[in-house]
Amino acid sequence: MYLHIDMDYFFAQIEEKRRPMASDKIIVVCVFSGRTEDSGVVSTVNYLGRSVGIKSGMPIAFAKKRAPPADSIFIPMDRPYYNEISAQIDSIIRENFEKIVQASVDEWNVDDPKSGEKAAELKNEILRETNLTCTIGVAPSLLGAKMVAAKVKPNGLIIINEEEEKKLIENSALEKVPGIGPKTTETLRLMGAEKVSDLPKLDRLRLVEVFGRKMGGWLSELGSGRYPSELGEDKDQDEISRIGTLKEKTRDQYMIKSKLKELEKEAKSWLIERKKSYRTLAIIFITEDLKTHTKSLSFRNPKGWSEDIEKEKETLVSEFLFENQMEIRRVGIRFGNFMDLGGQTTLF
Ligand code: DCP
Ligand code: CA
Ligand code: CA
């Protein structure tokens, strides 16, 4: 079985939960361009805002026309914070499953024979640990999992069997199928296909001729009921974090450091696989009140994965424990500001 997890109105939900008093307001997360006060676009909006027609990608000025000032909050995007929450969710999923790919900042694909039974538990754990809701679809194919998740959004959980999956996909309009864009949809419409169930009418050779071997072959498979399940690749990213849960809430340096050691190993194998060196190191602390804190430092020269960072980690941990008196529930490590081994930076 495959499992597809997508966070609900992700950036806006994070901002909403940061401001418990604002849960009855329209929350618009904005990418301000700075040219004039309102220049820029909407990154995302909560469901209340969607109900008045505000959407991702819309100019902020348009969104303001739809949102009464007294009932709405326009917030600049805080990407580093969202990345941190994303890394936390990633680590929760990694603690529960083995074959997992993070497809975007708020989306994961999982391949696990028992994913059906574990899905509800995972959804609860994400909510408990981050206070955020997500939607999970579980199906015999990854395509089915994605498509059924889209149907039960937000805060949904659904598990379907082969028969239900087939019905869902075959009856779907082509433009609703992830992987089929507007241009392909239009060409297929001109060829006489509106729904997935119309695809078998089109000859495989003809599909390959029009769309090329890859896409044409993919469409032909889809028509014949063989649904794609490749997990894909981890999203492009310019930092790698691994966060883990401590056995118990603690301020014990030894426990914290031994967990960090484990996580460092995981993050470094990621660096090794991609031949990256890094210039920033951060230690992440999630305290008992679920707040996230980061201590970081930069290196003048990029560091290779084999270089020792015990002293640096030690300093960051002691500094944090000195500054903050809370018990720690989860810790993490992050490497960032990469250089490829060839010497070219990937970030700038
Ligand atoms: N995003 C963005 N600009 C876009 C689309 C998305 O900045 N044009 C960002 C903000 C979203 C995040 O990516 O919160 C995830 O995108 P989704 O498409 O999953 O949308 P949401 O999570 O916001 O909403 P939904 O509940 O529909 O998944
Ligand atoms: Ca989402
Ligand atoms: Ca998404």
Short mmCIF file of C-alpha atoms and ligand atoms in Angstrom, two decimals:
data_model
loop_
_atom_site.label_atom_id
_atom_site.label_comp_id
_atom_site.label_asym_id
_atom_site.label_seq_id
_atom_site.Cartn_x
_atom_site.Cartn_y
_atom_site.Cartn_z
CA MET A 1 0.00 0.00 0.00
CA TYR A 2 1.04 3.61 -0.60
CA LEU A 3 0.46 6.56 1.59
CA HIS A 4 0.34 10.20 0.56
CA ILE A 5 0.54 12.88 3.23
CA ASP A 6 -0.17 16.54 2.49
CA MET A 7 -0.33 19.21 5.19
CA ASP A 8 -3.49 21.34 5.20
CA TYR A 9 -3.09 25.01 4.14
CA PHE A 10 0.44 24.58 5.37
CA PHE A 11 2.04 28.04 5.76
CA ALA A 12 -1.28 29.61 6.77
CA GLN A 13 -2.02 26.88 9.28
CA ILE A 14 1.37 27.37 10.91
CA GLU A 15 0.68 31.12 11.23
CA GLU A 16 -2.82 30.44 12.50
CA LYS A 17 -1.58 28.11 15.23
CA ARG A 18 1.07 30.65 16.18
CA ARG A 19 -1.76 33.06 16.96
CA PRO A 20 -4.52 31.17 18.77
CA MET A 21 -6.60 34.37 19.00
CA ALA A 22 -6.74 34.60 15.22
CA SER A 23 -8.37 31.26 14.41
CA ASP A 24 -11.61 32.98 13.35
CA LYS A 25 -9.80 35.30 10.95
CA ILE A 26 -8.78 35.07 7.33
CA ILE A 27 -5.03 34.39 7.34
CA VAL A 28 -3.14 35.31 4.20
CA VAL A 29 0.55 34.43 3.95
CA CYS A 30 2.17 36.88 1.54
CA VAL A 31 5.33 37.21 -0.49
CA PHE A 32 5.76 40.98 -0.39
CA SER A 33 7.96 42.25 -3.21
CA GLY A 34 8.52 45.60 -1.48
CA ARG A 35 7.87 47.79 -4.50
CA THR A 36 4.75 49.32 -2.96
CA GLU A 37 3.05 48.43 0.30
CA ASP A 38 0.80 45.87 -1.34
CA SER A 39 2.97 44.58 -4.18
CA GLY A 40 3.48 40.88 -4.20
CA VAL A 41 1.47 37.67 -4.27
CA VAL A 42 -0.40 35.39 -1.93
CA SER A 43 1.59 32.31 -0.94
CA THR A 44 -1.34 30.56 0.66
CA VAL A 45 -4.48 31.27 2.68
CA ASN A 46 -6.57 29.41 5.25
CA TYR A 47 -9.89 27.82 4.31
CA LEU A 48 -11.88 30.78 5.60
CA GLY A 49 -9.97 32.97 3.13
CA ARG A 50 -10.52 30.45 0.34
CA SER A 51 -14.27 30.69 0.96
CA VAL A 52 -14.16 34.36 -0.11
CA GLY A 53 -12.11 33.51 -3.20
CA ILE A 54 -8.53 34.19 -2.09
CA LYS A 55 -5.99 31.83 -3.69
CA SER A 56 -2.28 31.05 -3.89
CA GLY A 57 -0.57 33.18 -6.53
CA MET A 58 -3.16 35.99 -6.41
CA PRO A 59 -1.86 39.57 -6.15
CA ILE A 60 -2.03 40.78 -2.54
CA ALA A 61 -4.04 43.83 -3.63
CA PHE A 62 -6.78 41.55 -5.07
CA ALA A 63 -6.83 39.50 -1.89
CA LYS A 64 -7.26 42.67 0.18
CA LYS A 65 -10.37 43.56 -1.80
CA ARG A 66 -11.92 40.25 -0.79
CA ALA A 67 -10.87 40.27 2.85
CA PRO A 68 -12.47 42.78 5.25
CA PRO A 69 -9.57 44.37 7.21
CA ALA A 70 -11.19 43.71 10.59
CA ASP A 71 -11.51 39.99 9.85
CA SER A 72 -8.21 39.30 8.22
CA ILE A 73 -4.47 39.21 8.84
CA PHE A 74 -1.85 39.56 6.11
CA ILE A 75 1.44 38.02 7.20
CA PRO A 76 4.83 38.01 5.45
CA MET A 77 6.14 34.55 4.66
CA ASP A 78 8.59 33.17 7.24
CA ARG A 79 10.17 30.40 5.21
CA PRO A 80 12.94 29.38 7.68
CA TYR A 81 10.31 28.66 10.32
CA TYR A 82 8.13 26.66 7.91
CA ASN A 83 11.22 24.66 6.86
CA GLU A 84 11.86 23.82 10.48
CA ILE A 85 8.31 22.55 10.98
CA SER A 86 8.61 20.63 7.72
CA ALA A 87 11.79 18.96 9.02
CA GLN A 88 10.00 18.04 12.24
CA ILE A 89 7.18 16.40 10.34
CA ASP A 90 9.71 14.66 8.12
CA SER A 91 11.38 13.20 11.18
CA ILE A 92 8.09 11.98 12.66
CA ILE A 93 7.31 10.18 9.40
CA ARG A 94 10.84 8.73 9.26
CA GLU A 95 10.43 7.38 12.78
CA ASN A 96 7.39 5.42 11.60
CA PHE A 97 8.25 4.32 8.08
CA GLU A 98 11.26 3.24 6.06
CA LYS A 99 10.61 3.91 2.39
CA ILE A 100 9.71 7.56 2.32
CA VAL A 101 10.29 10.46 -0.04
CA GLN A 102 9.63 14.08 0.77
CA ALA A 103 8.08 15.39 -2.43
CA SER A 104 7.72 19.05 -1.41
CA VAL A 105 7.84 21.23 1.68
CA ASP A 106 4.54 19.79 2.91
CA GLU A 107 4.15 16.48 1.08
CA TRP A 108 5.42 12.94 1.62
CA ASN A 109 5.05 9.65 -0.25
CA VAL A 110 5.42 6.38 1.62
CA ASP A 111 5.56 2.77 0.49
CA ASP A 112 4.65 0.35 3.27
CA PRO A 113 2.58 -2.83 3.28
CA LYS A 114 1.02 -1.89 6.63
CA SER A 115 0.54 1.78 5.87
CA GLY A 116 -3.23 1.45 6.18
CA GLU A 117 -3.08 0.48 9.82
CA LYS A 118 -0.41 3.01 10.68
CA ALA A 119 -1.95 6.01 8.92
CA ALA A 120 -4.36 7.08 11.67
CA GLU A 121 -1.64 6.82 14.27
CA LEU A 122 0.71 8.93 12.17
CA LYS A 123 -1.93 11.60 11.65
CA ASN A 124 -2.44 11.80 15.41
CA GLU A 125 1.25 11.93 16.10
CA ILE A 126 1.78 14.81 13.68
CA LEU A 127 -1.07 16.67 15.35
CA ARG A 128 0.23 15.94 18.83
CA GLU A 129 3.80 16.97 18.06
CA THR A 130 3.20 20.00 15.83
CA ASN A 131 -0.42 20.96 16.50
CA LEU A 132 -1.05 20.82 12.72
CA THR A 133 -3.59 18.84 10.73
CA CYS A 134 -2.81 16.99 7.54
CA THR A 135 -4.64 14.85 5.04
CA ILE A 136 -3.61 11.27 4.34
CA GLY A 137 -4.70 9.06 1.47
CA VAL A 138 -3.87 5.35 1.40
CA ALA A 139 -4.30 3.22 -1.72
CA PRO A 140 -2.80 0.28 -3.63
CA SER A 141 -0.96 2.74 -5.92
CA LEU A 142 0.70 6.06 -5.17
CA LEU A 143 -1.40 7.77 -7.83
CA GLY A 144 -4.54 6.48 -6.09
CA ALA A 145 -3.25 7.67 -2.71
CA LYS A 146 -2.64 11.19 -4.06
CA MET A 147 -5.96 11.41 -5.84
CA VAL A 148 -8.02 10.16 -2.93
CA ALA A 149 -6.19 12.47 -0.50
CA ALA A 150 -7.16 15.45 -2.67
CA LYS A 151 -10.81 14.42 -2.29
CA VAL A 152 -10.86 14.39 1.51
CA LYS A 153 -8.86 17.54 2.21
CA PRO A 154 -8.63 19.22 4.76
CA ASN A 155 -8.04 17.08 7.88
CA GLY A 156 -8.99 13.90 6.05
CA LEU A 157 -7.94 10.29 6.28
CA ILE A 158 -9.06 7.65 3.82
CA ILE A 159 -8.02 4.14 2.87
CA ILE A 160 -9.29 2.62 -0.36
CA ASN A 161 -8.97 -0.85 -1.91
CA GLU A 162 -8.14 -1.79 -5.47
CA GLU A 163 -11.70 -1.71 -6.69
CA GLU A 164 -12.42 1.71 -5.20
CA GLU A 165 -9.14 3.03 -6.55
CA LYS A 166 -9.95 1.84 -10.07
CA LYS A 167 -13.36 3.48 -9.94
CA LEU A 168 -11.92 6.75 -8.61
CA ILE A 169 -9.18 6.99 -11.23
CA GLU A 170 -11.23 5.86 -14.21
CA ASN A 171 -14.01 8.33 -13.45
CA SER A 172 -11.60 11.19 -12.94
CA ALA A 173 -11.32 14.07 -15.38
CA LEU A 174 -7.87 14.03 -16.99
CA GLU A 175 -6.91 17.44 -15.60
CA LYS A 176 -7.40 16.14 -12.05
CA VAL A 177 -4.73 13.49 -12.50
CA PRO A 178 -1.40 14.53 -10.95
CA GLY A 179 1.15 14.51 -13.76
CA ILE A 180 -1.28 15.63 -16.47
CA GLY A 181 -0.95 19.37 -17.03
CA PRO A 182 -3.32 21.79 -18.77
CA LYS A 183 -1.60 21.48 -22.15
CA THR A 184 -1.76 17.69 -22.18
CA THR A 185 -5.38 17.85 -21.04
CA GLU A 186 -6.25 20.15 -23.93
CA THR A 187 -4.50 17.98 -26.52
CA LEU A 188 -6.20 14.88 -25.15
CA ARG A 189 -9.56 16.64 -25.29
CA LEU A 190 -8.97 17.39 -28.97
CA MET A 191 -8.19 13.70 -29.44
CA GLY A 192 -11.54 12.83 -27.86
CA ALA A 193 -10.58 11.98 -24.28
CA GLU A 194 -12.02 13.80 -21.25
CA LYS A 195 -11.76 11.16 -18.56
CA VAL A 196 -9.19 8.49 -17.71
CA SER A 197 -11.70 5.88 -18.88
CA ASP A 198 -11.52 7.44 -22.38
CA LEU A 199 -7.78 6.73 -22.68
CA PRO A 200 -8.11 3.09 -23.85
CA LYS A 201 -9.87 4.45 -26.95
CA LEU A 202 -6.58 6.03 -27.98
CA ASP A 203 -3.95 3.85 -29.55
CA ARG A 204 -0.63 3.52 -27.68
CA LEU A 205 1.39 4.32 -30.80
CA ARG A 206 -0.65 7.43 -31.42
CA LEU A 207 -0.15 8.58 -27.80
CA VAL A 208 3.60 8.04 -28.09
CA GLU A 209 3.66 9.92 -31.40
CA VAL A 210 1.86 12.93 -29.91
CA PHE A 211 3.35 13.06 -26.39
CA GLY A 212 6.69 11.32 -26.78
CA ARG A 213 7.76 7.97 -25.45
CA LYS A 214 7.73 8.81 -21.78
CA MET A 215 4.45 10.70 -21.42
CA GLY A 216 2.70 8.70 -24.17
CA GLY A 217 3.69 5.43 -22.53
CA TRP A 218 2.62 6.73 -19.14
CA LEU A 219 -0.84 7.70 -20.46
CA SER A 220 -1.26 4.34 -22.13
CA GLU A 221 -0.39 2.51 -18.89
CA LEU A 222 -2.82 4.72 -17.01
CA GLY A 223 -5.57 3.85 -19.48
CA SER A 224 -4.95 0.16 -19.09
CA GLY A 225 -5.26 0.35 -15.29
CA ARG A 226 -1.59 0.10 -14.33
CA TYR A 227 -1.17 2.99 -11.96
CA PRO A 228 2.21 4.57 -11.28
CA SER A 229 3.73 4.12 -7.83
CA GLU A 230 7.29 5.45 -8.07
CA LEU A 231 8.01 7.38 -4.91
CA GLY A 232 10.02 9.93 -6.89
CA GLU A 233 12.99 11.80 -5.54
CA ASP A 234 13.42 13.92 -2.47
CA LYS A 235 12.73 17.54 -3.26
CA ASP A 236 15.64 19.79 -4.11
CA GLN A 237 16.83 21.35 -0.92
CA ASP A 238 19.59 23.59 0.30
CA GLU A 239 19.76 22.18 3.78
CA ILE A 240 19.35 18.83 5.47
CA SER A 241 17.85 18.37 8.92
CA ARG A 242 17.24 15.30 10.98
CA ILE A 243 15.17 15.63 14.13
CA GLY A 244 14.45 12.90 16.65
CA THR A 245 12.43 12.36 19.81
CA LEU A 246 14.32 11.87 23.06
CA LYS A 247 13.37 8.85 25.15
CA GLU A 248 12.03 11.22 27.76
CA LYS A 249 11.96 14.96 28.29
CA THR A 250 15.37 15.87 29.59
CA ARG A 251 18.16 18.40 30.07
CA ASP A 252 20.78 15.71 30.35
CA GLN A 253 23.72 16.58 28.10
CA TYR A 254 24.70 12.97 27.63
CA MET A 255 21.25 11.92 26.41
CA ILE A 256 21.00 14.92 24.13
CA LYS A 257 24.44 14.35 22.66
CA SER A 258 23.95 10.67 22.04
CA LYS A 259 20.68 11.37 20.18
CA LEU A 260 22.45 14.07 18.18
CA LYS A 261 25.18 11.60 17.26
CA GLU A 262 22.60 9.27 15.73
CA LEU A 263 20.96 12.11 13.82
CA GLU A 264 24.31 13.47 12.65
CA LYS A 265 25.06 10.10 11.12
CA GLU A 266 21.77 10.09 9.21
CA ALA A 267 22.19 13.65 7.95
CA LYS A 268 25.78 12.97 6.94
CA SER A 269 24.89 9.92 4.91
CA TRP A 270 22.52 12.21 3.03
CA LEU A 271 25.43 14.65 2.44
CA ILE A 272 27.75 11.87 1.34
CA GLU A 273 25.25 10.49 -1.15
CA ARG A 274 24.93 13.93 -2.73
CA LYS A 275 28.58 14.91 -2.37
CA LYS A 276 27.86 18.10 -0.46
CA SER A 277 29.98 20.01 1.98
CA TYR A 278 28.37 22.65 4.18
CA ARG A 279 29.05 25.98 5.78
CA THR A 280 26.39 26.19 8.47
CA LEU A 281 25.61 23.90 11.34
CA ALA A 282 22.55 24.24 13.55
CA ILE A 283 21.24 22.35 16.53
CA ILE A 284 17.46 22.40 16.90
CA PHE A 285 15.71 22.07 20.25
CA ILE A 286 11.99 21.46 20.66
CA THR A 287 11.14 22.20 24.27
CA GLU A 288 8.33 20.73 26.36
CA ASP A 289 6.02 23.62 25.36
CA LEU A 290 6.47 22.47 21.69
CA LYS A 291 8.37 25.66 20.80
CA THR A 292 11.27 25.32 18.38
CA HIS A 293 14.64 26.94 19.10
CA THR A 294 17.75 26.94 16.95
CA LYS A 295 21.40 27.60 17.75
CA SER A 296 23.62 27.87 14.73
CA LEU A 297 27.05 28.82 13.53
CA SER A 298 28.76 29.40 10.19
CA PHE A 299 32.14 28.23 9.02
CA ARG A 300 34.34 30.45 6.90
CA ASN A 301 35.48 27.44 4.87
CA PRO A 302 33.11 24.68 3.83
CA LYS A 303 33.34 21.55 5.93
CA GLY A 304 33.47 18.03 4.56
CA TRP A 305 31.30 15.28 6.04
CA SER A 306 34.30 13.54 7.56
CA GLU A 307 35.34 16.54 9.63
CA ASP A 308 34.78 16.37 13.32
CA ILE A 309 32.22 18.78 14.82
CA GLU A 310 32.08 17.48 18.40
CA LYS A 311 33.35 20.74 19.90
CA GLU A 312 30.92 22.87 17.92
CA LYS A 313 27.96 20.69 18.88
CA GLU A 314 29.02 20.76 22.50
CA THR A 315 29.18 24.56 22.51
CA LEU A 316 25.77 24.96 20.90
CA VAL A 317 24.13 22.53 23.33
CA SER A 318 25.69 24.11 26.43
CA GLU A 319 24.78 27.59 25.27
CA PHE A 320 21.21 26.58 24.77
CA LEU A 321 20.91 24.84 28.12
CA PHE A 322 22.34 27.93 29.76
CA GLU A 323 19.87 30.26 28.05
CA ASN A 324 16.75 28.15 28.38
CA GLN A 325 15.52 26.36 31.48
CA MET A 326 12.89 24.11 29.88
CA GLU A 327 13.11 20.39 29.40
CA ILE A 328 13.80 19.22 25.88
CA ARG A 329 11.55 16.82 24.03
CA ARG A 330 13.08 16.59 20.56
CA VAL A 331 16.48 17.58 19.19
CA GLY A 332 17.78 17.94 15.71
CA ILE A 333 20.80 18.77 13.62
CA ARG A 334 20.91 20.77 10.42
CA PHE A 335 23.60 21.28 7.82
CA GLY A 336 23.14 24.06 5.30
CA ASN A 337 24.67 26.52 2.87
CA PHE A 338 26.04 23.72 0.73
CA MET A 339 28.92 23.54 -1.67
CA ASP A 340 29.04 20.74 -4.19
CA LEU A 341 32.25 18.78 -4.04
CA GLY A 342 33.24 20.35 -7.37
CA GLY A 343 33.51 23.64 -5.52
CA GLN A 344 30.40 25.28 -6.89
CA THR A 345 27.89 26.55 -4.42
CA THR A 346 24.35 25.32 -4.85
CA LEU A 347 22.70 28.06 -2.90
CA PHE A 348 23.72 31.31 -4.50
N1 DCP B 1 2.86 27.67 -1.92
C1 DCP B 1 3.28 28.90 -2.40
N2 DCP B 1 2.82 29.36 -3.62
C2 DCP B 1 1.98 28.60 -4.38
C3 DCP B 1 1.58 27.34 -3.90
C4 DCP B 1 2.03 26.90 -2.66
O1 DCP B 1 4.02 29.62 -1.71
N3 DCP B 1 1.55 29.05 -5.56
C5 DCP B 1 3.33 27.23 -0.60
C6 DCP B 1 2.34 27.63 0.47
C7 DCP B 1 1.63 26.37 0.84
C8 DCP B 1 2.68 25.31 0.57
O2 DCP B 1 3.46 25.80 -0.51
O3 DCP B 1 1.18 26.38 2.20
C9 DCP B 1 2.07 23.97 0.22
O4 DCP B 1 1.30 24.08 -0.96
P1 DCP B 1 -0.03 23.28 -1.19
O5 DCP B 1 -0.31 23.32 -2.64
O6 DCP B 1 0.04 21.95 -0.54
O7 DCP B 1 -1.15 24.20 -0.51
P2 DCP B 1 -1.59 24.37 0.99
O8 DCP B 1 -0.89 23.40 1.90
O9 DCP B 1 -1.46 25.80 1.37
O10 DCP B 1 -3.14 24.06 0.95
P3 DCP B 1 -3.91 22.67 0.83
O11 DCP B 1 -4.69 22.55 2.10
O12 DCP B 1 -4.81 22.83 -0.35
O13 DCP B 1 -2.89 21.60 0.64
CA CA B 2 -0.77 21.17 1.45
CA CA B 3 1.43 20.13 -1.07
#
